[in-house]
């Protein structure tokens, strides 16, 4: 037997900008889904904020990590040490999702990462990230000497393949 019709009004359709974006509703607000970052999203990502990186554990559950990142052109760069969960997960499945948020806005990007464990590159990248967040050569050098120079570092670059955002 069919259910009786309801008198509930249809939800309002939201409009996305740019026009080539796919839209979905989120708390009555439009969430744009695109392949490219807008200038406003780029500016937001260039500000010093923490990101949450999502990878997939072997059992299929999500592994989320708060971390440093940098936007380099159309790629997100991040760095970690061998022996942690991120490199293990990304070696098995290089797909990742990264979200950066403030109180009222967010940008989430998805892509497939490329790893570079060349120590000259990876050590230079952790220094670059540290200076972005610390703004102090002295503090960066203390961390290099105390920790990072003793670690096997890995840099990941994730070309942005899909962008979700709200508040822009």
GROMACS .gro file of C-alpha atoms in nm:
model
  168
    1UNK     CA    1   0.000   0.000   0.000
    2UNK     CA    2   0.138   0.341  -0.098
    3UNK     CA    3   0.202   0.607   0.163
    4UNK     CA    4  -0.032   0.906   0.162
    5UNK     CA    5   0.116   1.223   0.014
    6UNK     CA    6   0.254   1.471   0.262
    7UNK     CA    7   0.194   1.843   0.261
    8UNK     CA    8   0.555   1.914   0.353
    9UNK     CA    9   0.704   2.184   0.126
   10UNK     CA   10   0.988   2.091  -0.106
   11UNK     CA   11   1.334   2.199   0.009
   12UNK     CA   12   1.469   2.509  -0.158
   13UNK     CA   13   1.735   2.448  -0.420
   14UNK     CA   14   2.059   2.630  -0.359
   15UNK     CA   15   2.270   2.799  -0.622
   16UNK     CA   16   2.640   2.726  -0.657
   17UNK     CA   17   2.906   2.955  -0.790
   18UNK     CA   18   3.082   2.888  -1.020
   19UNK     CA   19   2.811   2.749  -1.244
   20UNK     CA   20   3.009   2.435  -1.334
   21UNK     CA   21   3.006   2.324  -0.970
   22UNK     CA   22   2.799   2.038  -0.837
   23UNK     CA   23   2.601   2.140  -0.530
   24UNK     CA   24   2.478   1.968  -0.220
   25UNK     CA   25   2.287   2.110   0.073
   26UNK     CA   26   2.450   2.143   0.413
   27UNK     CA   27   2.241   2.301   0.687
   28UNK     CA   28   2.055   2.504   0.427
   29UNK     CA   29   2.382   2.629   0.279
   30UNK     CA   30   2.531   2.541  -0.057
   31UNK     CA   31   2.843   2.327  -0.054
   32UNK     CA   32   3.032   2.362  -0.380
   33UNK     CA   33   3.199   2.051  -0.521
   34UNK     CA   34   3.455   2.127  -0.793
   35UNK     CA   35   3.787   2.019  -0.940
   36UNK     CA   36   3.970   2.351  -0.894
   37UNK     CA   37   4.031   2.583  -0.601
   38UNK     CA   38   3.888   2.935  -0.620
   39UNK     CA   39   4.107   3.236  -0.539
   40UNK     CA   40   3.924   3.278  -0.206
   41UNK     CA   41   3.989   2.913  -0.115
   42UNK     CA   42   4.356   2.948  -0.213
   43UNK     CA   43   4.390   3.255   0.009
   44UNK     CA   44   4.224   3.065   0.295
   45UNK     CA   45   4.459   2.766   0.253
   46UNK     CA   46   4.767   2.994   0.237
   47UNK     CA   47   4.689   3.126   0.584
   48UNK     CA   48   4.857   2.937   0.867
   49UNK     CA   49   4.598   2.685   0.983
   50UNK     CA   50   4.605   2.322   1.083
   51UNK     CA   51   4.465   2.055   0.853
   52UNK     CA   52   4.308   1.720   0.927
   53UNK     CA   53   4.429   1.448   0.690
   54UNK     CA   54   4.212   1.143   0.635
   55UNK     CA   55   4.356   0.809   0.522
   56UNK     CA   56   4.211   0.459   0.532
   57UNK     CA   57   4.327   0.199   0.784
   58UNK     CA   58   4.373  -0.161   0.676
   59UNK     CA   59   4.039  -0.256   0.835
   60UNK     CA   60   3.860   0.017   0.637
   61UNK     CA   61   3.818   0.261   0.925
   62UNK     CA   62   3.922   0.624   0.896
   63UNK     CA   63   4.257   0.745   1.027
   64UNK     CA   64   4.252   1.121   1.096
   65UNK     CA   65   4.558   1.327   1.178
   66UNK     CA   66   4.593   1.695   1.264
   67UNK     CA   67   4.895   1.824   1.078
   68UNK     CA   68   5.090   2.098   0.905
   69UNK     CA   69   5.049   2.147   0.531
   70UNK     CA   70   5.131   2.394   0.256
   71UNK     CA   71   4.958   2.475  -0.071
   72UNK     CA   72   5.208   2.461  -0.358
   73UNK     CA   73   5.037   2.553  -0.683
   74UNK     CA   74   4.761   2.296  -0.726
   75UNK     CA   75   4.907   2.051  -0.475
   76UNK     CA   76   4.892   2.010  -0.100
   77UNK     CA   77   5.232   1.925   0.050
   78UNK     CA   78   5.271   1.757   0.388
   79UNK     CA   79   5.547   1.566   0.562
   80UNK     CA   80   5.571   1.289   0.820
   81UNK     CA   81   5.816   1.037   0.962
   82UNK     CA   82   5.854   0.674   0.863
   83UNK     CA   83   5.704   0.435   1.117
   84UNK     CA   84   5.385   0.632   1.167
   85UNK     CA   85   5.040   0.521   1.055
   86UNK     CA   86   5.006   0.771   0.767
   87UNK     CA   87   5.289   0.629   0.554
   88UNK     CA   88   5.164   0.274   0.611
   89UNK     CA   89   4.810   0.367   0.506
   90UNK     CA   90   4.920   0.577   0.207
   91UNK     CA   91   5.152   0.302   0.079
   92UNK     CA   92   4.854   0.066   0.072
   93UNK     CA   93   4.599   0.319  -0.058
   94UNK     CA   94   4.734   0.656  -0.177
   95UNK     CA   95   4.393   0.826  -0.182
   96UNK     CA   96   4.353   1.093   0.084
   97UNK     CA   97   4.125   1.371   0.197
   98UNK     CA   98   4.234   1.685   0.377
   99UNK     CA   99   4.015   1.948   0.544
  100UNK     CA  100   4.105   2.293   0.673
  101UNK     CA  101   3.844   2.486   0.870
  102UNK     CA  102   3.784   2.792   1.079
  103UNK     CA  103   3.473   2.882   1.274
  104UNK     CA  104   3.244   2.929   0.975
  105UNK     CA  105   3.425   2.810   0.662
  106UNK     CA  106   3.596   2.498   0.538
  107UNK     CA  107   3.784   2.368   0.236
  108UNK     CA  108   3.815   1.994   0.186
  109UNK     CA  109   4.030   1.851  -0.093
  110UNK     CA  110   4.071   1.498  -0.220
  111UNK     CA  111   4.345   1.346  -0.429
  112UNK     CA  112   4.598   1.069  -0.473
  113UNK     CA  113   4.932   1.134  -0.304
  114UNK     CA  114   5.285   1.090  -0.435
  115UNK     CA  115   5.553   1.004  -0.181
  116UNK     CA  116   5.911   1.131  -0.189
  117UNK     CA  117   6.143   0.983   0.072
  118UNK     CA  118   6.461   1.142  -0.066
  119UNK     CA  119   6.605   1.277   0.259
  120UNK     CA  120   6.744   1.596   0.106
  121UNK     CA  121   6.395   1.684  -0.021
  122UNK     CA  122   6.202   1.559   0.282
  123UNK     CA  123   6.427   1.733   0.536
  124UNK     CA  124   6.406   2.059   0.337
  125UNK     CA  125   6.028   2.027   0.327
  126UNK     CA  126   5.990   1.972   0.702
  127UNK     CA  127   6.207   2.283   0.756
  128UNK     CA  128   5.986   2.480   0.516
  129UNK     CA  129   5.670   2.365   0.695
  130UNK     CA  130   5.820   2.437   1.036
  131UNK     CA  131   5.914   2.791   0.936
  132UNK     CA  132   5.561   2.845   0.798
  133UNK     CA  133   5.417   2.756   1.140
  134UNK     CA  134   5.693   2.874   1.377
  135UNK     CA  135   5.818   3.190   1.196
  136UNK     CA  136   6.150   3.141   1.376
  137UNK     CA  137   6.474   3.003   1.232
  138UNK     CA  138   6.599   2.935   1.584
  139UNK     CA  139   6.294   2.729   1.680
  140UNK     CA  140   6.309   2.538   1.350
  141UNK     CA  141   6.677   2.456   1.402
  142UNK     CA  142   6.615   2.335   1.758
  143UNK     CA  143   6.355   2.088   1.626
  144UNK     CA  144   6.580   1.979   1.340
  145UNK     CA  145   6.863   1.907   1.583
  146UNK     CA  146   6.646   1.744   1.850
  147UNK     CA  147   6.416   1.535   1.633
  148UNK     CA  148   6.378   1.570   1.257
  149UNK     CA  149   6.741   1.516   1.152
  150UNK     CA  150   6.728   1.180   1.334
  151UNK     CA  151   6.412   1.069   1.154
  152UNK     CA  152   6.355   0.926   0.809
  153UNK     CA  153   6.114   1.190   0.675
  154UNK     CA  154   5.870   1.146   0.387
  155UNK     CA  155   5.711   1.428   0.187
  156UNK     CA  156   5.375   1.375   0.022
  157UNK     CA  157   5.225   1.586  -0.252
  158UNK     CA  158   4.856   1.557  -0.326
  159UNK     CA  159   4.732   1.709  -0.651
  160UNK     CA  160   4.389   1.857  -0.584
  161UNK     CA  161   4.135   1.645  -0.775
  162UNK     CA  162   3.815   1.736  -0.596
  163UNK     CA  163   3.726   2.038  -0.382
  164UNK     CA  164   3.438   2.078  -0.137
  165UNK     CA  165   3.390   2.409   0.041
  166UNK     CA  166   3.143   2.619   0.232
  167UNK     CA  167   3.141   2.980   0.343
  168UNK     CA  168   3.319   3.131   0.043
   0.00000   0.00000   0.00000
